[in-house]
């Protein structure tokens, strides 16, 4: 049987999983592809580090040239992370005619178009199924199974770390700091969890999902991003008492044929399926004009789930090599798209305030709401501390422009402080 040689760049959690899975499922993979897939060379940063994966027969080096200059290597799996160095290496590898598989969403979200262009020029495949929602096969599903439909909305939980933290806060009354520590110990969080908790990791994934679902290229600056840092356990409990779970959602939708993409904490009704997604799991809800609402659920991070997505790419490239069809883009759908206007993006909102507990305060809040033509749905007051009350309001639908103005005006009021303002997902 002919051999397809694979190089692996980076031997952390995902890299080890890829090596392990290729060995464990060797026979099934050969019978599907008609080729024997062999990991020939692994490039690592630290040659001394002890690895808990069997590397028998694999060359381990710290020299990228061992991949670039080896004519026998057909496919390189980049799982080293970082943006600048990974980009530089991938460019060299594409120019050397290697097909690339990467799990690097930061890189694809920021430089995906130019890398796809370079892959085209060199008749190489560039696949990145593992970059979004770890083990959920969402990108290839959008390309293949939604090809004939018109996607209207893609929304979901695309960051495992934050979903784990919010689950633990909600179910175990854990503090944010303790829940984050636990996520790091379990290996879901990135080594530096800033991007996870500030919503940037989810935003990168939404950039890629938006490109696949709507064919529209957007940048990080085009996304309204809020993280979960500073989220208050009391708001999680309050939302729960109203029948909602707070989830960090990415929402990309077409409004009057313009695109709106946002990442932030959202109150999700308990009856909505995304509400039931717990711990490090992810779920992506794709709404097509023809098919309606579909949901894809699974582990969003971790060694073997992510490695499985990488393996699906390896098999796709191998089939292209056999059929001599390499060099086609992962996603061909591309069109011009304008950003939705702030006054056409409308949601109900949850607003939580710390208010000095004395007469006349509610009137000040009501005046702001009235001036800006915004309507309350309900108002709840509870104790914050000895001198302050917590006032929680939910509103009827209002535009992004209205909510921004309301928050600004309320924040300007003396003795009133905005703790949080979150979208509410209508059922
Ligand atoms: N840190 C990411 C998450 C996993 O928590 O979802 C890799 O994308």
Short mmCIF file of C-alpha atoms and ligand atoms in Angstrom, two decimals:
data_model
loop_
_atom_site.label_atom_id
_atom_site.label_comp_id
_atom_site.label_asym_id
_atom_site.label_seq_id
_atom_site.Cartn_x
_atom_site.Cartn_y
_atom_site.Cartn_z
CA UNK A 1 0.00 0.00 0.00
CA UNK A 2 1.29 3.48 -0.88
CA UNK A 3 2.30 5.66 2.05
CA UNK A 4 1.24 9.23 2.84
CA UNK A 5 3.79 10.78 5.19
CA UNK A 6 2.70 13.25 7.81
CA UNK A 7 4.69 15.87 9.70
CA UNK A 8 3.42 17.24 12.99
CA UNK A 9 4.36 20.71 14.19
CA UNK A 10 3.88 20.85 17.97
CA UNK A 11 3.41 17.97 20.37
CA UNK A 12 1.17 19.42 23.08
CA UNK A 13 -2.27 18.11 23.95
CA UNK A 14 -3.69 18.02 20.40
CA UNK A 15 -0.45 16.93 18.69
CA UNK A 16 -0.14 13.93 21.04
CA UNK A 17 -3.78 13.07 20.40
CA UNK A 18 -3.20 13.12 16.63
CA UNK A 19 -0.21 10.76 16.87
CA UNK A 20 -2.16 8.45 19.19
CA UNK A 21 -5.32 8.38 17.06
CA UNK A 22 -3.46 7.79 13.78
CA UNK A 23 -1.83 4.72 15.34
CA UNK A 24 -4.95 3.43 17.09
CA UNK A 25 -7.17 3.68 14.00
CA UNK A 26 -4.50 2.82 11.42
CA UNK A 27 -6.45 -0.03 9.77
CA UNK A 28 -9.77 1.77 9.49
CA UNK A 29 -8.05 4.84 8.02
CA UNK A 30 -6.18 2.71 5.45
CA UNK A 31 -9.33 0.94 4.39
CA UNK A 32 -11.13 4.27 3.86
CA UNK A 33 -8.31 6.10 2.06
CA UNK A 34 -6.43 3.25 0.34
CA UNK A 35 -3.19 4.69 1.76
CA UNK A 36 -1.05 3.94 4.79
CA UNK A 37 -0.78 7.10 6.87
CA UNK A 38 2.50 7.42 8.74
CA UNK A 39 3.74 10.13 11.10
CA UNK A 40 7.30 10.54 9.87
CA UNK A 41 8.57 13.63 11.70
CA UNK A 42 7.49 15.69 14.67
CA UNK A 43 8.89 19.18 15.28
CA UNK A 44 8.92 20.27 18.92
CA UNK A 45 10.23 23.30 20.78
CA UNK A 46 11.80 21.37 23.64
CA UNK A 47 13.63 18.15 22.73
CA UNK A 48 14.26 17.28 26.38
CA UNK A 49 10.62 17.23 27.47
CA UNK A 50 9.25 13.80 28.36
CA UNK A 51 6.21 12.84 26.23
CA UNK A 52 3.51 10.39 27.20
CA UNK A 53 2.85 9.25 23.65
CA UNK A 54 4.58 6.41 21.80
CA UNK A 55 7.04 8.00 19.33
CA UNK A 56 8.67 4.77 18.16
CA UNK A 57 9.83 5.12 14.54
CA UNK A 58 9.09 8.87 14.46
CA UNK A 59 11.88 11.41 13.97
CA UNK A 60 11.66 14.10 16.71
CA UNK A 61 13.47 17.34 15.92
CA UNK A 62 13.38 21.05 16.72
CA UNK A 63 14.24 22.02 13.14
CA UNK A 64 11.33 23.08 10.89
CA UNK A 65 13.57 22.46 7.81
CA UNK A 66 13.16 18.73 8.49
CA UNK A 67 9.58 19.20 7.30
CA UNK A 68 10.10 21.88 4.64
CA UNK A 69 12.95 20.08 2.86
CA UNK A 70 11.65 16.53 3.14
CA UNK A 71 10.10 15.64 -0.23
CA UNK A 72 8.54 12.52 1.26
CA UNK A 73 6.29 14.52 3.62
CA UNK A 74 2.92 15.25 2.02
CA UNK A 75 0.85 16.69 4.89
CA UNK A 76 1.82 18.85 7.86
CA UNK A 77 -0.41 19.20 10.91
CA UNK A 78 0.22 22.53 12.68
CA UNK A 79 -0.82 22.35 16.33
CA UNK A 80 1.87 24.52 17.87
CA UNK A 81 -0.34 27.61 18.50
CA UNK A 82 0.81 31.25 18.33
CA UNK A 83 0.14 33.42 15.30
CA UNK A 84 3.36 34.93 13.98
CA UNK A 85 5.62 31.88 14.00
CA UNK A 86 2.86 29.48 12.92
CA UNK A 87 2.04 31.77 9.97
CA UNK A 88 5.67 32.01 8.94
CA UNK A 89 6.08 28.21 9.09
CA UNK A 90 2.81 27.50 7.27
CA UNK A 91 3.79 29.90 4.46
CA UNK A 92 7.14 28.15 4.05
CA UNK A 93 5.44 24.75 4.09
CA UNK A 94 2.77 25.76 1.54
CA UNK A 95 5.49 27.12 -0.76
CA UNK A 96 7.21 23.74 -0.39
CA UNK A 97 3.97 22.08 -1.58
CA UNK A 98 2.84 20.60 1.75
CA UNK A 99 -0.86 20.31 2.49
CA UNK A 100 -1.68 21.98 5.80
CA UNK A 101 -4.05 21.08 8.58
CA UNK A 102 -4.27 23.44 11.51
CA UNK A 103 -6.32 23.85 14.68
CA UNK A 104 -5.11 27.45 15.05
CA UNK A 105 -8.27 29.61 15.10
CA UNK A 106 -6.37 32.78 16.04
CA UNK A 107 -4.28 32.40 12.89
CA UNK A 108 -7.15 31.41 10.57
CA UNK A 109 -9.42 34.16 11.91
CA UNK A 110 -6.77 36.82 11.36
CA UNK A 111 -4.88 35.58 8.26
CA UNK A 112 -7.13 32.85 6.80
CA UNK A 113 -7.76 34.60 3.47
CA UNK A 114 -4.11 35.19 2.60
CA UNK A 115 -3.15 31.64 3.61
CA UNK A 116 -6.01 30.23 1.50
CA UNK A 117 -4.72 32.31 -1.42
CA UNK A 118 -1.21 30.94 -0.96
CA UNK A 119 -2.57 27.39 -0.70
CA UNK A 120 -4.42 27.94 -4.01
CA UNK A 121 -1.28 29.15 -5.72
CA UNK A 122 0.58 26.03 -4.62
CA UNK A 123 -2.30 23.62 -5.34
CA UNK A 124 -2.33 22.67 -1.67
CA UNK A 125 -5.18 21.88 0.69
CA UNK A 126 -5.57 24.03 3.81
CA UNK A 127 -8.11 22.57 6.26
CA UNK A 128 -8.96 23.64 9.82
CA UNK A 129 -12.01 21.73 11.09
CA UNK A 130 -10.56 21.61 14.63
CA UNK A 131 -10.29 25.40 14.86
CA UNK A 132 -13.99 25.83 15.70
CA UNK A 133 -15.84 23.97 18.46
CA UNK A 134 -13.13 21.28 18.96
CA UNK A 135 -14.74 17.91 18.39
CA UNK A 136 -17.91 19.10 16.62
CA UNK A 137 -17.63 18.63 12.84
CA UNK A 138 -19.28 21.97 12.12
CA UNK A 139 -17.25 23.56 9.32
CA UNK A 140 -17.40 20.65 6.88
CA UNK A 141 -21.09 20.21 7.75
CA UNK A 142 -21.79 23.83 6.77
CA UNK A 143 -19.78 23.45 3.53
CA UNK A 144 -21.38 20.16 2.51
CA UNK A 145 -24.81 19.90 4.08
CA UNK A 146 -25.88 23.55 3.90
CA UNK A 147 -24.47 24.14 0.42
CA UNK A 148 -27.91 24.54 -1.13
CA UNK A 149 -29.59 26.29 1.78
CA UNK A 150 -29.42 29.96 2.76
CA UNK A 151 -28.18 30.27 6.31
CA UNK A 152 -29.93 33.01 8.27
CA UNK A 153 -28.29 32.64 11.66
CA UNK A 154 -25.46 30.78 13.39
CA UNK A 155 -25.31 31.01 17.14
CA UNK A 156 -23.86 28.97 19.89
CA UNK A 157 -21.54 28.16 22.71
CA UNK A 158 -18.11 27.99 21.11
CA UNK A 159 -15.84 28.32 24.11
CA UNK A 160 -15.57 25.38 26.49
CA UNK A 161 -13.68 27.18 29.24
CA UNK A 162 -16.28 29.91 29.76
CA UNK A 163 -19.14 27.44 29.55
CA UNK A 164 -17.43 25.32 32.20
CA UNK A 165 -16.93 28.38 34.44
CA UNK A 166 -20.55 29.55 34.03
CA UNK A 167 -21.84 26.02 34.69
CA UNK A 168 -19.81 25.68 37.88
CA UNK A 169 -20.85 29.14 39.10
CA UNK A 170 -24.49 28.39 38.40
CA UNK A 171 -24.67 24.82 39.70
CA UNK A 172 -22.14 24.82 42.55
CA UNK A 173 -22.23 28.49 43.57
CA UNK A 174 -18.49 28.57 42.83
CA UNK A 175 -16.71 31.91 42.57
CA UNK A 176 -15.43 32.97 39.15
CA UNK A 177 -11.79 32.60 40.29
CA UNK A 178 -12.28 29.04 41.64
CA UNK A 179 -14.15 27.92 38.54
CA UNK A 180 -11.41 29.32 36.28
CA UNK A 181 -8.73 27.54 38.31
CA UNK A 182 -10.62 24.28 37.95
CA UNK A 183 -10.93 24.78 34.14
CA UNK A 184 -7.20 25.36 33.91
CA UNK A 185 -6.44 22.25 35.96
CA UNK A 186 -8.63 20.20 33.63
CA UNK A 187 -6.81 21.63 30.59
CA UNK A 188 -9.74 23.34 28.80
CA UNK A 189 -8.44 26.88 29.18
CA UNK A 190 -5.67 28.16 26.95
CA UNK A 191 -2.29 28.46 28.78
CA UNK A 192 -3.09 32.17 29.09
CA UNK A 193 -6.87 32.15 29.62
CA UNK A 194 -7.32 35.87 28.83
CA UNK A 195 -8.68 35.17 25.34
CA UNK A 196 -11.12 32.60 26.70
CA UNK A 197 -12.61 34.72 29.47
CA UNK A 198 -12.61 37.99 27.50
CA UNK A 199 -14.57 36.37 24.66
CA UNK A 200 -11.76 36.76 22.09
CA UNK A 201 -11.41 32.98 21.55
CA UNK A 202 -15.15 32.78 20.85
CA UNK A 203 -14.94 35.84 18.58
CA UNK A 204 -12.19 34.21 16.48
CA UNK A 205 -14.41 31.15 16.08
CA UNK A 206 -17.35 33.37 15.08
CA UNK A 207 -15.18 35.04 12.40
CA UNK A 208 -14.55 31.60 10.88
CA UNK A 209 -18.20 30.50 11.26
CA UNK A 210 -19.38 33.76 9.63
CA UNK A 211 -17.09 33.14 6.68
CA UNK A 212 -18.41 29.60 6.24
CA UNK A 213 -22.10 30.30 6.88
CA UNK A 214 -22.49 33.63 5.08
CA UNK A 215 -19.39 33.82 2.86
CA UNK A 216 -18.57 37.16 4.51
CA UNK A 217 -15.13 38.10 5.81
CA UNK A 218 -15.16 40.09 9.02
CA UNK A 219 -12.43 41.18 11.43
CA UNK A 220 -12.29 41.18 15.22
CA UNK A 221 -13.10 44.93 15.24
CA UNK A 222 -16.41 44.23 13.48
CA UNK A 223 -17.61 42.14 16.43
CA UNK A 224 -19.21 43.48 19.58
CA UNK A 225 -17.24 41.39 22.15
CA UNK A 226 -17.98 41.07 25.88
CA UNK A 227 -16.36 38.43 28.06
CA UNK A 228 -17.38 36.85 31.35
CA UNK A 229 -14.69 38.48 33.49
CA UNK A 230 -16.38 40.31 36.31
CA UNK A 231 -19.62 38.37 35.93
CA UNK A 232 -21.49 38.48 39.22
CA UNK A 233 -22.73 35.26 40.84
CA UNK A 234 -25.80 37.20 42.05
CA UNK A 235 -26.78 37.96 38.42
CA UNK A 236 -26.42 34.29 37.53
CA UNK A 237 -28.71 33.41 40.45
CA UNK A 238 -31.17 36.22 39.61
CA UNK A 239 -31.35 35.14 35.97
CA UNK A 240 -31.96 31.58 37.12
CA UNK A 241 -34.85 32.68 39.30
CA UNK A 242 -36.37 34.27 36.19
CA UNK A 243 -36.00 31.03 34.18
CA UNK A 244 -32.74 31.74 32.32
CA UNK A 245 -29.19 30.40 32.27
CA UNK A 246 -26.45 32.90 31.43
CA UNK A 247 -24.27 31.55 28.60
CA UNK A 248 -21.45 33.11 26.62
CA UNK A 249 -22.96 33.05 23.13
CA UNK A 250 -21.61 33.93 19.73
CA UNK A 251 -24.43 35.15 17.50
CA UNK A 252 -24.00 35.83 13.78
CA UNK A 253 -27.12 36.72 11.87
CA UNK A 254 -28.35 38.38 8.73
CA UNK A 255 -30.59 41.38 9.36
CA UNK A 256 -31.99 42.99 6.20
CA UNK A 257 -29.18 41.16 4.36
CA UNK A 258 -26.57 42.87 6.53
CA UNK A 259 -24.43 40.90 8.98
CA UNK A 260 -24.41 41.31 12.75
CA UNK A 261 -21.90 39.36 14.84
CA UNK A 262 -21.61 39.59 18.62
CA UNK A 263 -20.09 37.62 21.48
CA UNK A 264 -21.21 38.11 25.05
CA UNK A 265 -23.12 36.77 28.04
CA UNK A 266 -26.75 36.17 27.07
CA UNK A 267 -29.74 35.08 29.16
CA UNK A 268 -30.90 31.88 27.51
CA UNK A 269 -34.38 30.59 28.46
CA UNK A 270 -34.20 27.24 30.29
CA UNK A 271 -36.44 25.76 27.59
CA UNK A 272 -34.00 26.68 24.79
CA UNK A 273 -31.64 23.76 23.91
CA UNK A 274 -28.48 25.89 24.31
CA UNK A 275 -29.43 26.37 27.94
CA UNK A 276 -28.84 22.68 28.62
CA UNK A 277 -25.28 22.68 27.26
CA UNK A 278 -23.07 22.22 30.28
CA UNK A 279 -19.44 22.18 31.37
CA UNK A 280 -16.84 22.30 28.59
CA UNK A 281 -19.29 21.23 25.91
CA UNK A 282 -20.05 23.39 22.88
CA UNK A 283 -23.13 23.60 20.68
CA UNK A 284 -23.75 25.40 17.42
CA UNK A 285 -27.24 26.17 16.22
CA UNK A 286 -27.49 26.72 12.48
CA UNK A 287 -30.73 28.12 11.06
CA UNK A 288 -31.27 27.66 7.34
CA UNK A 289 -34.11 29.19 5.34
CA UNK A 290 -35.04 25.74 4.04
CA UNK A 291 -34.06 23.35 6.81
CA UNK A 292 -35.01 25.52 9.82
CA UNK A 293 -33.16 25.17 13.11
CA UNK A 294 -30.46 22.47 13.50
CA UNK A 295 -28.16 21.99 16.46
CA UNK A 296 -24.70 20.39 16.65
CA UNK A 297 -23.45 19.46 20.09
CA UNK A 298 -20.24 18.00 21.50
CA UNK A 299 -16.96 18.52 23.31
CA UNK A 300 -15.44 21.87 22.41
CA UNK A 301 -11.94 21.14 23.62
CA UNK A 302 -9.67 18.37 24.85
CA UNK A 303 -7.07 16.03 23.39
CA UNK A 304 -9.04 13.32 21.63
CA UNK A 305 -12.10 15.33 20.46
CA UNK A 306 -9.87 17.95 18.83
CA UNK A 307 -7.54 15.28 17.44
CA UNK A 308 -10.55 13.55 15.88
CA UNK A 309 -11.38 16.74 13.95
CA UNK A 310 -7.76 16.97 12.79
CA UNK A 311 -7.97 13.34 11.65
CA UNK A 312 -11.07 14.09 9.58
CA UNK A 313 -9.01 16.76 7.78
CA UNK A 314 -6.11 14.35 7.29
CA UNK A 315 -8.47 11.85 5.68
CA UNK A 316 -10.01 14.56 3.48
CA UNK A 317 -6.56 15.64 2.24
CA UNK A 318 -5.53 12.03 1.63
CA UNK A 319 -8.64 11.44 -0.49
CA UNK A 320 -7.81 14.62 -2.46
CA UNK A 321 -4.24 13.36 -2.98
CA UNK A 322 -5.56 10.02 -4.26
CA UNK A 323 -8.08 11.69 -6.58
CA UNK A 324 -5.60 14.44 -7.57
CA UNK A 325 -8.07 17.13 -6.52
CA UNK A 326 -5.95 19.04 -4.01
CA UNK A 327 -5.92 22.85 -4.06
CA UNK A 328 -9.67 23.43 -3.68
CA UNK A 329 -10.61 25.79 -0.89
CA UNK A 330 -12.09 24.44 2.34
CA UNK A 331 -14.89 26.97 1.81
CA UNK A 332 -15.60 28.47 -1.60
CA UNK A 333 -18.59 30.58 -0.57
CA UNK A 334 -17.67 34.25 -0.73
CA UNK A 335 -19.68 37.44 -1.10
CA UNK A 336 -19.61 41.09 -0.18
CA UNK A 337 -21.40 41.84 3.06
CA UNK A 338 -22.18 45.03 4.94
CA UNK A 339 -22.41 45.37 8.73
CA UNK A 340 -25.91 45.62 10.22
CA UNK A 341 -26.77 49.05 11.63
CA UNK A 342 -27.01 49.47 15.45
CA UNK A 343 -30.65 50.51 15.22
CA UNK A 344 -31.69 47.33 13.40
CA UNK A 345 -30.18 44.82 15.90
CA UNK A 346 -32.95 44.29 18.45
CA UNK A 347 -33.11 42.18 21.63
CA UNK A 348 -34.78 42.34 25.03
CA UNK A 349 -32.21 43.17 27.74
CA UNK A 350 -31.40 42.28 31.33
CA UNK A 351 -29.93 45.23 33.24
CA UNK A 352 -28.53 44.95 36.74
CA UNK A 353 -27.83 48.07 38.82
CA UNK A 354 -26.34 48.98 42.20
CA UNK A 355 -28.51 51.80 43.53
CA UNK A 356 -28.19 53.86 46.74
CA UNK A 357 -31.35 52.81 48.61
CA UNK A 358 -33.23 56.11 49.10
CA UNK A 359 -36.39 57.77 47.73
CA UNK A 360 -36.49 59.04 44.15
CA UNK A 361 -33.94 56.67 42.60
CA UNK A 362 -36.44 54.68 40.58
CA UNK A 363 -37.81 57.91 39.11
CA UNK A 364 -34.35 58.79 37.73
CA UNK A 365 -34.06 55.39 36.04
CA UNK A 366 -37.60 55.62 34.69
CA UNK A 367 -36.87 59.07 33.23
CA UNK A 368 -33.89 57.71 31.27
CA UNK A 369 -35.96 54.81 29.95
CA UNK A 370 -38.83 57.13 28.97
CA UNK A 371 -36.54 59.66 27.26
CA UNK A 372 -35.04 56.90 25.15
CA UNK A 373 -38.40 55.34 24.38
CA UNK A 374 -37.48 52.03 26.05
CA UNK A 375 -40.00 49.85 27.81
CA UNK A 376 -39.60 47.82 31.05
CA UNK A 377 -40.78 44.24 31.16
CA UNK A 378 -40.17 43.74 34.88
CA UNK A 379 -38.31 45.35 37.77
CA UNK A 380 -37.01 43.58 40.90
CA UNK A 381 -35.33 45.18 43.87
CA UNK A 382 -33.29 43.24 46.41
CA UNK A 383 -30.63 44.05 48.99
CA UNK A 384 -27.10 44.69 47.74
CA UNK A 385 -25.50 45.77 51.04
CA UNK A 386 -26.39 47.95 54.04
CA UNK A 387 -26.82 51.14 51.99
CA UNK A 388 -27.39 49.93 48.42
CA UNK A 389 -30.08 47.97 46.63
CA UNK A 390 -29.70 45.76 43.58
CA UNK A 391 -32.23 46.72 40.94
CA UNK A 392 -32.71 44.25 38.13
CA UNK A 393 -34.78 45.15 35.10
CA UNK A 394 -35.71 43.22 32.03
CA UNK A 395 -36.87 45.20 29.04
CA UNK A 396 -38.92 44.72 25.93
CA UNK A 397 -36.96 44.56 22.67
CA UNK A 398 -34.76 47.54 22.00
CA UNK A 399 -32.04 48.37 19.53
CA UNK A 400 -28.32 48.15 20.23
CA UNK A 401 -28.23 51.93 19.83
CA UNK A 402 -30.92 52.37 22.52
CA UNK A 403 -29.26 50.04 25.04
CA UNK A 404 -25.89 51.76 24.60
CA UNK A 405 -27.47 55.16 25.23
CA UNK A 406 -29.45 53.87 28.22
CA UNK A 407 -26.36 52.37 29.85
CA UNK A 408 -24.40 55.58 29.26
CA UNK A 409 -27.18 57.74 30.72
CA UNK A 410 -27.76 55.50 33.76
CA UNK A 411 -24.03 55.32 34.44
CA UNK A 412 -23.98 59.13 34.50
CA UNK A 413 -26.63 59.22 37.25
CA UNK A 414 -25.34 59.87 40.73
CA UNK A 415 -25.57 56.98 43.22
CA UNK A 416 -26.43 54.47 40.50
CA UNK A 417 -23.91 52.05 38.97
CA UNK A 418 -24.45 49.62 36.12
CA UNK A 419 -23.32 46.11 37.14
CA UNK A 420 -24.32 44.31 33.95
CA UNK A 421 -26.40 44.54 30.79
CA UNK A 422 -26.96 41.36 28.84
CA UNK A 423 -29.05 40.38 25.85
CA UNK A 424 -31.97 38.04 26.45
CA UNK A 425 -32.53 35.33 23.85
CA UNK A 426 -36.19 35.24 22.89
CA UNK A 427 -37.63 31.73 22.59
N1 LIG B 1 -9.77 27.17 24.96
C1 LIG B 1 -10.74 26.73 24.02
C2 LIG B 1 -12.08 26.59 24.73
C3 LIG B 1 -10.43 25.39 23.43
O1 LIG B 1 -12.14 26.70 25.94
O2 LIG B 1 -13.07 26.36 24.05
C4 LIG B 1 -9.77 25.44 22.12
O3 LIG B 1 -10.47 26.18 21.19
#
